[in-house]
Amino acid sequence: MAANMQKMEWDEELALVASEMAASCDTGPSPQRSSTFTHIGWNRRLLPHGVASFSEAIDSWFEEGKDFLYLSGRCGENATCQHYTQLVWATSSHVGCASQLCHRGGDPWEIFACAYSPGGNWEVNGRLVLPYKSGPYCSLCTSSMSGCFRLWDHVGGLCEIPRNPCRMSCGQHGHLNISSCKCKCDAGFTGHFCQVRCSVQCVHGHFKEEECSCLCDVGYGGAECAEKVQFPFHSCDVMIDEDCFTLSSVADTYYGAKIRCQTQGGILGQIHSQKVQDILAFYLSQLETSNEVTNTDFETRNFWIGLTYKPLKESFHWDTGELPGFSSFAFGQPDNQGFGNCVELQASSAFNWNDQRCKTRNRYLCQHAACPQLTCSGDWLVPLYFPQNIHQAPGIMAKQICPSQGPTAVHPAVKAGFGAGNVSALYSDKK
């Protein structure tokens, strides 16, 4: 990786110089100076007309890098590398390009030309100066180029004049607030860098703008909370207190896993105590030998839980909106600094937590309420008990969901200190 690679800016004057060079259809020596630039570097290519586009010509220059030996600063035997080295010359910060149709011997040709400033391809004692310095990106920027420009879909960064103290870009669909270093996204887009096109309609749920996803009301599932969930809708792999956890048999991205859990009427698992962490970690460790990964390029032995990093809030939150009151991150975690926004139970760390890229394909834990403990008598409408949103839960017919529990079933409100006769007072809708 290049430690001092400068961000390249388009320059109209260099484009004019390149246009004049291309118009001459001359492949001889190129001018090294102009009225503005003291040294100009060049890349040119003459090809039969229609054989390649400008982008393909530039790609061909970059392909020369396969023959460049960085440690020795030399090109492979019988190979050409000078187009590549000028293309990646770290201190070349401005470029202008042009093309021109030429006729030679009655045949149409096309010349592609790019002018760079400051130019590169310097030599010392017959040896090429290395085009860039190797190391962590932006670690060797000069004081005048102390900014580090990064795009959301690129791993590295480029040295730049620090016009942007936030060192980030909101792309084509957002506007950067310099004072808060946060993006204001255009309508229809979301994400930390406004990189996600979002058109979700939450039919029976609440829209979560940061994630472009829905938090479904109880009893509904699917990506847009439009599917009525039929009961019973799950069987438990692990029951902890009144919460039921199921383990997926397939791998998916974080948001794919989230939708799959919602389709089953649940949520991605939440861990609010050391007890739950210990039990789940032990259970998963017992499955380790049978937790087969069929494609190591896309799958891991880890499991998603419902915790994500919210850049705008600069903290981790459960999918239901709460801040975690309990944490079990592995040693040195979290460490992905905004790129590992989703949390997994990591097998190599005894299933402690790790922040991971959300596009990673993991298995996942879904969490459901246990079969609701209800007073199953008469036609009273009582709430379906989900720990995360009991107070907002819609009512359903008791006889619809617990006909087999009999008269001994007790609603959680009774456990909390309300008399059995007061359950109907708490939820007084009648059929």
GROMACS .gro file of C-alpha atoms in nm, residues 13-394:
model
  382
   13GLU     CA    1  -0.464   2.366  -1.858
   14LEU     CA    2  -0.295   2.026  -1.860
   15ALA     CA    3  -0.589   1.896  -2.066
   16LEU     CA    4  -0.525   2.174  -2.316
   17VAL     CA    5  -0.153   2.087  -2.329
   18ALA     CA    6  -0.246   1.721  -2.385
   19SER     CA    7  -0.495   1.822  -2.656
   20GLU     CA    8  -0.225   2.019  -2.840
   21MET     CA    9   0.011   1.724  -2.816
   22ALA     CA   10  -0.254   1.479  -2.940
   23ALA     CA   11  -0.354   1.710  -3.227
   24SER     CA   12  -0.001   1.688  -3.367
   25CYS     CA   13  -0.037   1.306  -3.391
   26ASP     CA   14   0.331   1.305  -3.299
   27THR     CA   15   0.479   1.026  -3.087
   28GLY     CA   16   0.819   1.191  -3.062
   29PRO     CA   17   0.961   1.368  -2.753
   30SER     CA   18   0.700   1.550  -2.547
   31PRO     CA   19   0.729   1.905  -2.411
   32GLN     CA   20   0.842   1.900  -2.046
   33ARG     CA   21   0.729   2.253  -1.959
   34SER     CA   22   0.439   2.493  -2.005
   35SER     CA   23   0.371   2.848  -1.899
   36THR     CA   24   0.231   2.723  -1.568
   37PHE     CA   25   0.398   2.388  -1.498
   38THR     CA   26   0.773   2.353  -1.457
   39HIS     CA   27   0.783   1.979  -1.525
   40ILE     CA   28   0.525   1.768  -1.708
   41GLY     CA   29   0.519   1.390  -1.722
   42TRP     CA   30   0.354   1.210  -2.012
   43ASN     CA   31   0.172   0.892  -2.100
   44ARG     CA   32   0.075   0.833  -2.464
   45ARG     CA   33  -0.057   0.546  -2.667
   46LEU     CA   34  -0.123   0.523  -3.042
   47LEU     CA   35  -0.375   0.255  -3.143
   48PRO     CA   36  -0.584   0.169  -3.449
   49HIS     CA   37  -0.907   0.366  -3.432
   50GLY     CA   38  -1.188   0.183  -3.247
   51VAL     CA   39  -0.964  -0.079  -3.088
   52ALA     CA   40  -0.981   0.069  -2.738
   53SER     CA   41  -1.152   0.341  -2.534
   54PHE     CA   42  -0.964   0.595  -2.323
   55SER     CA   43  -1.035   0.400  -2.004
   56GLU     CA   44  -0.899   0.085  -2.167
   57ALA     CA   45  -0.585   0.271  -2.271
   58ILE     CA   46  -0.535   0.381  -1.909
   59ASP     CA   47  -0.599   0.024  -1.792
   60SER     CA   48  -0.325  -0.096  -2.026
   61TRP     CA   49  -0.082   0.147  -1.862
   62PHE     CA   50  -0.179   0.017  -1.520
   63GLU     CA   51  -0.136  -0.345  -1.636
   64GLU     CA   52   0.234  -0.274  -1.685
   65GLY     CA   53   0.257  -0.283  -1.305
   66LYS     CA   54   0.262  -0.663  -1.319
   67ASP     CA   55   0.616  -0.639  -1.456
   68PHE     CA   56   0.738  -0.372  -1.214
   69LEU     CA   57   0.962  -0.500  -0.934
   70TYR     CA   58   0.906  -0.256  -0.649
   71LEU     CA   59   1.193  -0.367  -0.423
   72SER     CA   60   1.452  -0.320  -0.695
   73GLY     CA   61   1.277  -0.034  -0.871
   74ARG     CA   62   1.326  -0.209  -1.205
   75CYS     CA   63   1.106  -0.346  -1.478
   76GLY     CA   64   1.105  -0.712  -1.575
   77GLU     CA   65   1.318  -0.828  -1.868
   78ASN     CA   66   1.186  -0.719  -2.210
   79ALA     CA   67   0.897  -0.532  -2.045
   80THR     CA   68   0.785  -0.169  -2.035
   81CYS     CA   69   0.682  -0.005  -1.710
   82GLN     CA   70   0.725   0.371  -1.750
   83HIS     CA   71   0.356   0.430  -1.823
   84TYR     CA   72   0.267   0.249  -1.500
   85THR     CA   73   0.522   0.432  -1.288
   86GLN     CA   74   0.402   0.772  -1.411
   87LEU     CA   75   0.041   0.669  -1.352
   88VAL     CA   76   0.113   0.579  -0.986
   89TRP     CA   77   0.377   0.847  -0.922
   90ALA     CA   78   0.282   0.955  -0.571
   91THR     CA   79   0.369   1.324  -0.600
   92SER     CA   80   0.196   1.379  -0.935
   93SER     CA   81  -0.112   1.566  -0.819
   94HIS     CA   82  -0.267   1.709  -1.138
   95VAL     CA   83  -0.362   1.552  -1.470
   96GLY     CA   84  -0.522   1.647  -1.799
   97CYS     CA   85  -0.592   1.413  -2.091
   98ALA     CA   86  -0.708   1.426  -2.452
   99SER     CA   87  -0.743   1.202  -2.757
  100GLN     CA   88  -0.720   1.271  -3.130
  101LEU     CA   89  -0.810   1.084  -3.448
  102CYS     CA   90  -0.505   1.062  -3.678
  103HIS     CA   91  -0.445   0.924  -4.028
  104ARG     CA   92  -0.130   0.735  -4.108
  105GLY     CA   93  -0.076   0.561  -4.437
  106GLY     CA   94  -0.443   0.611  -4.516
  107ASP     CA   95  -0.556   0.423  -4.204
  108PRO     CA   96  -0.737   0.583  -3.907
  109TRP     CA   97  -0.549   0.578  -3.577
  110GLU     CA   98  -0.623   0.727  -3.240
  111ILE     CA   99  -0.373   0.878  -3.001
  112PHE     CA  100  -0.440   0.897  -2.628
  113ALA     CA  101  -0.234   1.142  -2.424
  114CYS     CA  102  -0.224   1.239  -2.055
  115ALA     CA  103  -0.010   1.515  -1.905
  116TYR     CA  104   0.086   1.496  -1.536
  117SER     CA  105   0.222   1.763  -1.303
  118PRO     CA  106   0.459   1.746  -1.132
  119GLY     CA  107   0.593   1.480  -1.367
  120GLY     CA  108   0.755   1.161  -1.245
  121ASN     CA  109   0.991   0.888  -1.368
  122TRP     CA  110   1.301   1.048  -1.220
  123GLU     CA  111   1.627   0.856  -1.229
  124VAL     CA  112   1.935   0.870  -1.006
  125ASN     CA  113   2.258   0.713  -1.130
  126GLY     CA  114   2.066   0.521  -1.392
  127ARG     CA  115   1.816   0.383  -1.141
  128LEU     CA  116   1.450   0.483  -1.125
  129VAL     CA  117   1.336   0.663  -0.813
  130LEU     CA  118   1.059   0.454  -0.656
  131PRO     CA  119   0.719   0.593  -0.765
  132TYR     CA  120   0.571   0.578  -0.415
  133LYS     CA  121   0.671   0.491  -0.059
  134SER     CA  122   0.532   0.172   0.084
  135GLY     CA  123   0.346   0.177   0.414
  136PRO     CA  124   0.005   0.243   0.574
  137TYR     CA  125  -0.201   0.483   0.364
  138CYS     CA  126  -0.164   0.855   0.444
  139SER     CA  127   0.116   0.780   0.694
  140LEU     CA  128   0.378   0.979   0.498
  141CYS     CA  129   0.176   1.274   0.371
  142THR     CA  130   0.355   1.607   0.367
  143SER     CA  131   0.245   1.898   0.588
  144SER     CA  132   0.084   2.071   0.289
  145MET     CA  133  -0.102   1.749   0.208
  146SER     CA  134  -0.197   1.654   0.563
  147GLY     CA  135  -0.554   1.562   0.473
  148CYS     CA  136  -0.643   1.199   0.401
  149PHE     CA  137  -0.917   1.151   0.142
  150ARG     CA  138  -1.115   0.829   0.167
  151LEU     CA  139  -1.415   0.695  -0.019
  152TRP     CA  140  -1.659   0.458   0.151
  153ASP     CA  141  -1.598   0.176  -0.101
  154HIS     CA  142  -1.216   0.193  -0.104
  155VAL     CA  143  -0.979   0.044   0.151
  156GLY     CA  144  -0.695   0.298   0.130
  157GLY     CA  145  -0.662   0.675   0.140
  158LEU     CA  146  -0.497   0.958  -0.056
  159CYS     CA  147  -0.300   1.257   0.072
  160GLU     CA  148  -0.476   1.585  -0.003
  161ILE     CA  149  -0.475   1.952   0.088
  162PRO     CA  150  -0.685   1.953   0.408
  163ARG     CA  151  -0.980   2.145   0.269
  164ASN     CA  152  -1.193   1.874   0.429
  165PRO     CA  153  -1.099   1.845   0.799
  166CYS     CA  154  -1.345   1.558   0.834
  167ARG     CA  155  -1.137   1.348   0.591
  168MET     CA  156  -1.445   1.189   0.441
  169SER     CA  157  -1.677   1.220   0.144
  170CYS     CA  158  -2.054   1.193   0.122
  171GLY     CA  159  -2.038   1.076  -0.240
  172GLN     CA  160  -2.284   1.191  -0.504
  173HIS     CA  161  -2.595   1.163  -0.289
  174GLY     CA  162  -2.513   1.362   0.022
  175HIS     CA  163  -2.369   1.685   0.158
  176LEU     CA  164  -2.098   1.704   0.424
  177ASN     CA  165  -2.153   1.921   0.730
  178ILE     CA  166  -1.797   2.037   0.802
  179SER     CA  167  -1.876   2.140   1.160
  180SER     CA  168  -2.025   1.802   1.261
  181CYS     CA  169  -1.841   1.582   1.007
  182LYS     CA  170  -2.171   1.410   0.925
  183CYS     CA  171  -2.350   1.355   0.596
  184LYS     CA  172  -2.694   1.491   0.516
  185CYS     CA  173  -2.829   1.245   0.262
  186ASP     CA  174  -3.050   1.325  -0.034
  187ALA     CA  175  -3.403   1.185  -0.032
  188GLY     CA  176  -3.399   0.815  -0.104
  189PHE     CA  177  -3.046   0.756   0.029
  190THR     CA  178  -2.907   0.665   0.369
  191GLY     CA  179  -2.594   0.528   0.536
  192HIS     CA  180  -2.293   0.696   0.697
  193PHE     CA  181  -2.167   0.806   0.355
  194CYS     CA  182  -2.511   0.825   0.184
  195GLN     CA  183  -2.408   0.519  -0.017
  196VAL     CA  184  -2.728   0.314   0.030
  197ARG     CA  185  -3.027   0.367  -0.198
  198CYS     CA  186  -3.331   0.325   0.024
  199SER     CA  187  -3.695   0.282  -0.076
  200VAL     CA  188  -3.827   0.067   0.209
  201GLN     CA  189  -4.191   0.102   0.314
  202CYS     CA  190  -4.261  -0.032   0.664
  203VAL     CA  191  -4.625  -0.149   0.649
  204HIS     CA  192  -4.646  -0.272   1.011
  205GLY     CA  193  -4.333  -0.137   1.173
  206HIS     CA  194  -4.098   0.152   1.230
  207PHE     CA  195  -3.848   0.275   0.970
  208LYS     CA  196  -3.482   0.291   1.083
  209GLU     CA  197  -3.322   0.551   0.859
  210GLU     CA  198  -2.957   0.478   0.941
  211GLU     CA  199  -2.991   0.117   0.829
  212CYS     CA  200  -3.265   0.153   0.566
  213SER     CA  201  -3.458  -0.124   0.739
  214CYS     CA  202  -3.774  -0.188   0.935
  215LEU     CA  203  -3.828  -0.285   1.298
  216CYS     CA  204  -4.147  -0.487   1.272
  217ASP     CA  205  -4.440  -0.472   1.508
  218VAL     CA  206  -4.505  -0.790   1.699
  219GLY     CA  207  -4.677  -1.047   1.484
  220TYR     CA  208  -4.535  -0.921   1.154
  221GLY     CA  209  -4.220  -1.009   0.963
  222GLY     CA  210  -4.045  -0.970   0.629
  223ALA     CA  211  -3.829  -0.693   0.486
  224GLU     CA  212  -4.117  -0.442   0.492
  225CYS     CA  213  -4.311  -0.593   0.786
  226ALA     CA  214  -4.595  -0.682   0.553
  227GLU     CA  215  -4.617  -1.054   0.632
  228LYS     CA  216  -4.844  -1.177   0.910
  229VAL     CA  217  -4.658  -1.432   1.121
  230GLN     CA  218  -4.851  -1.746   1.201
  231PHE     CA  219  -4.814  -1.901   1.548
  232PRO     CA  220  -4.633  -2.105   1.655
  233PHE     CA  221  -4.347  -1.985   1.437
  234HIS     CA  222  -4.031  -2.129   1.590
  235SER     CA  223  -3.878  -2.403   1.801
  236CYS     CA  224  -3.607  -2.322   2.052
  237ASP     CA  225  -3.248  -2.439   2.038
  238VAL     CA  226  -3.167  -2.266   2.366
  239MET     CA  227  -3.415  -2.135   2.623
  240ILE     CA  228  -3.277  -1.880   2.869
  241ASP     CA  229  -3.528  -1.751   3.123
  242GLU     CA  230  -3.821  -1.636   2.909
  243ASP     CA  231  -3.624  -1.589   2.587
  244CYS     CA  232  -3.595  -1.845   2.312
  245PHE     CA  233  -3.286  -1.852   2.087
  246THR     CA  234  -3.270  -2.033   1.754
  247LEU     CA  235  -2.953  -2.096   1.551
  248SER     CA  236  -2.956  -2.061   1.176
  249SER     CA  237  -2.841  -2.345   0.954
  250VAL     CA  238  -2.741  -2.104   0.677
  251ALA     CA  239  -2.507  -1.805   0.652
  252ASP     CA  240  -2.607  -1.454   0.548
  253THR     CA  241  -2.496  -1.092   0.568
  254TYR     CA  242  -2.594  -0.900   0.879
  255TYR     CA  243  -2.896  -0.733   0.725
  256GLY     CA  244  -2.993  -1.051   0.543
  257ALA     CA  245  -2.986  -1.233   0.877
  258LYS     CA  246  -3.192  -0.957   1.036
  259ILE     CA  247  -3.464  -0.993   0.773
  260ARG     CA  248  -3.462  -1.373   0.810
  261CYS     CA  249  -3.521  -1.341   1.186
  262GLN     CA  250  -3.802  -1.092   1.130
  263THR     CA  251  -3.963  -1.327   0.880
  264GLN     CA  252  -3.980  -1.582   1.162
  265GLY     CA  253  -4.136  -1.324   1.392
  266GLY     CA  254  -3.821  -1.258   1.594
  267ILE     CA  255  -3.516  -1.034   1.608
  268LEU     CA  256  -3.142  -1.092   1.593
  269GLY     CA  257  -3.033  -1.213   1.935
  270GLN     CA  258  -2.958  -0.969   2.216
  271ILE     CA  259  -2.731  -1.038   2.513
  272HIS     CA  260  -2.799  -0.827   2.820
  273SER     CA  261  -2.618  -1.020   3.093
  274GLN     CA  262  -2.315  -1.235   3.166
  275LYS     CA  263  -2.551  -1.527   3.228
  276VAL     CA  264  -2.688  -1.518   2.874
  277GLN     CA  265  -2.337  -1.468   2.731
  278ASP     CA  266  -2.197  -1.765   2.923
  279ILE     CA  267  -2.481  -1.998   2.827
  280LEU     CA  268  -2.473  -1.907   2.458
  281ALA     CA  269  -2.093  -1.923   2.442
  282PHE     CA  270  -2.096  -2.269   2.601
  283TYR     CA  271  -2.374  -2.393   2.374
  284LEU     CA  272  -2.201  -2.266   2.059
  285SER     CA  273  -1.868  -2.415   2.167
  286GLN     CA  274  -2.033  -2.756   2.191
  287LEU     CA  275  -2.149  -2.715   1.830
  288GLU     CA  276  -1.804  -2.610   1.709
  289THR     CA  277  -1.706  -2.950   1.569
  290SER     CA  278  -2.028  -2.978   1.371
  291ASN     CA  279  -2.044  -2.612   1.264
  292GLU     CA  280  -1.929  -2.691   0.911
  293VAL     CA  281  -1.823  -2.407   0.682
  294THR     CA  282  -1.863  -2.504   0.317
  295ASN     CA  283  -1.714  -2.192   0.157
  296THR     CA  284  -1.434  -2.027   0.353
  297ASP     CA  285  -1.425  -1.731   0.114
  298PHE     CA  286  -1.773  -1.621   0.216
  299GLU     CA  287  -1.859  -1.793   0.543
  300THR     CA  288  -1.715  -1.801   0.894
  301ARG     CA  289  -1.776  -1.997   1.213
  302ASN     CA  290  -1.912  -1.686   1.380
  303PHE     CA  291  -2.269  -1.583   1.460
  304TRP     CA  292  -2.439  -1.246   1.415
  305ILE     CA  293  -2.616  -1.085   1.712
  306GLY     CA  294  -2.839  -0.777   1.688
  307LEU     CA  295  -2.581  -0.510   1.776
  308THR     CA  296  -2.449  -0.247   1.533
  309TYR     CA  297  -2.234   0.065   1.551
  310LYS     CA  298  -2.426   0.386   1.476
  311PRO     CA  299  -2.176   0.638   1.332
  312LEU     CA  300  -2.408   0.933   1.381
  313LYS     CA  301  -2.446   0.844   1.749
  314GLU     CA  302  -2.085   0.722   1.780
  315SER     CA  303  -2.189   0.420   1.983
  316PHE     CA  304  -2.318   0.065   1.954
  317HIS     CA  305  -2.695   0.009   1.978
  318TRP     CA  306  -2.915  -0.298   1.979
  319ASP     CA  307  -3.146  -0.325   1.678
  320THR     CA  308  -3.437  -0.230   1.902
  321GLY     CA  309  -3.267   0.103   1.977
  322GLU     CA  310  -3.125   0.048   2.326
  323LEU     CA  311  -2.769   0.118   2.431
  324PRO     CA  312  -2.603  -0.201   2.557
  325GLY     CA  313  -2.587  -0.214   2.936
  326PHE     CA  314  -2.367  -0.522   2.912
  327SER     CA  315  -2.065  -0.582   2.688
  328SER     CA  316  -1.848  -0.883   2.612
  329PHE     CA  317  -1.611  -0.766   2.339
  330ALA     CA  318  -1.301  -0.981   2.293
  331PHE     CA  319  -0.958  -0.843   2.387
  332GLY     CA  320  -0.862  -0.555   2.154
  333GLN     CA  321  -1.216  -0.520   2.020
  334PRO     CA  322  -1.391  -0.330   1.878
  335ASP     CA  323  -1.116  -0.222   1.640
  336ASN     CA  324  -1.255  -0.163   1.291
  337GLN     CA  325  -1.308   0.210   1.341
  338GLY     CA  326  -1.638   0.250   1.161
  339PHE     CA  327  -1.588  -0.016   0.892
  340GLY     CA  328  -1.680  -0.309   1.116
  341ASN     CA  329  -2.023  -0.180   1.207
  342CYS     CA  330  -2.192  -0.514   1.289
  343VAL     CA  331  -2.122  -0.741   1.585
  344GLU     CA  332  -2.063  -1.116   1.580
  345LEU     CA  333  -1.994  -1.387   1.835
  346GLN     CA  334  -1.640  -1.483   1.730
  347ALA     CA  335  -1.552  -1.852   1.753
  348SER     CA  336  -1.176  -1.790   1.780
  349SER     CA  337  -1.235  -1.568   2.085
  350ALA     CA  338  -1.451  -1.813   2.281
  351PHE     CA  339  -1.759  -1.650   2.126
  352ASN     CA  340  -1.689  -1.310   2.278
  353TRP     CA  341  -1.790  -1.016   2.060
  354ASN     CA  342  -1.611  -0.874   1.756
  355ASP     CA  343  -1.704  -0.589   1.524
  356GLN     CA  344  -1.712  -0.711   1.165
  357ARG     CA  345  -1.800  -0.585   0.818
  358CYS     CA  346  -2.173  -0.622   0.771
  359LYS     CA  347  -2.130  -0.787   0.429
  360THR     CA  348  -1.955  -1.087   0.589
  361ARG     CA  349  -2.163  -1.403   0.571
  362ASN     CA  350  -2.217  -1.549   0.917
  363ARG     CA  351  -2.466  -1.780   1.074
  364TYR     CA  352  -2.688  -1.599   1.321
  365LEU     CA  353  -2.894  -1.618   1.640
  366CYS     CA  354  -3.262  -1.527   1.631
  367GLN     CA  355  -3.443  -1.438   1.953
  368HIS     CA  356  -3.811  -1.492   2.020
  369ALA     CA  357  -4.037  -1.465   2.318
  370ALA     CA  358  -4.117  -1.790   2.487
  371CYS     CA  359  -4.471  -1.917   2.442
  372PRO     CA  360  -4.658  -1.628   2.610
  373GLN     CA  361  -4.762  -1.688   2.967
  374LEU     CA  362  -5.123  -1.577   2.963
  375THR     CA  363  -5.444  -1.610   3.157
  376CYS     CA  364  -5.631  -1.810   2.896
  377SER     CA  365  -5.991  -1.754   2.992
  378GLY     CA  366  -6.278  -1.589   2.812
  379ASP     CA  367  -6.238  -1.368   2.511
  380TRP     CA  368  -6.013  -1.102   2.659
  381LEU     CA  369  -5.762  -0.949   2.423
  382VAL     CA  370  -5.417  -0.974   2.587
  383PRO     CA  371  -5.073  -0.865   2.464
  384LEU     CA  372  -4.829  -1.104   2.306
  385TYR     CA  373  -4.521  -1.084   2.529
  386PHE     CA  374  -4.200  -0.980   2.358
  387PRO     CA  375  -3.931  -0.857   2.604
  388GLN     CA  376  -3.814  -0.576   2.376
  389ASN     CA  377  -4.147  -0.401   2.328
  390ILE     CA  378  -4.412  -0.538   2.562
  391HIS     CA  379  -4.559  -0.192   2.620
  392GLN     CA  380  -4.618  -0.133   2.250
  393ALA     CA  381  -4.740  -0.486   2.169
  394PRO     CA  382  -5.080  -0.514   1.996
   0.00000   0.00000   0.00000
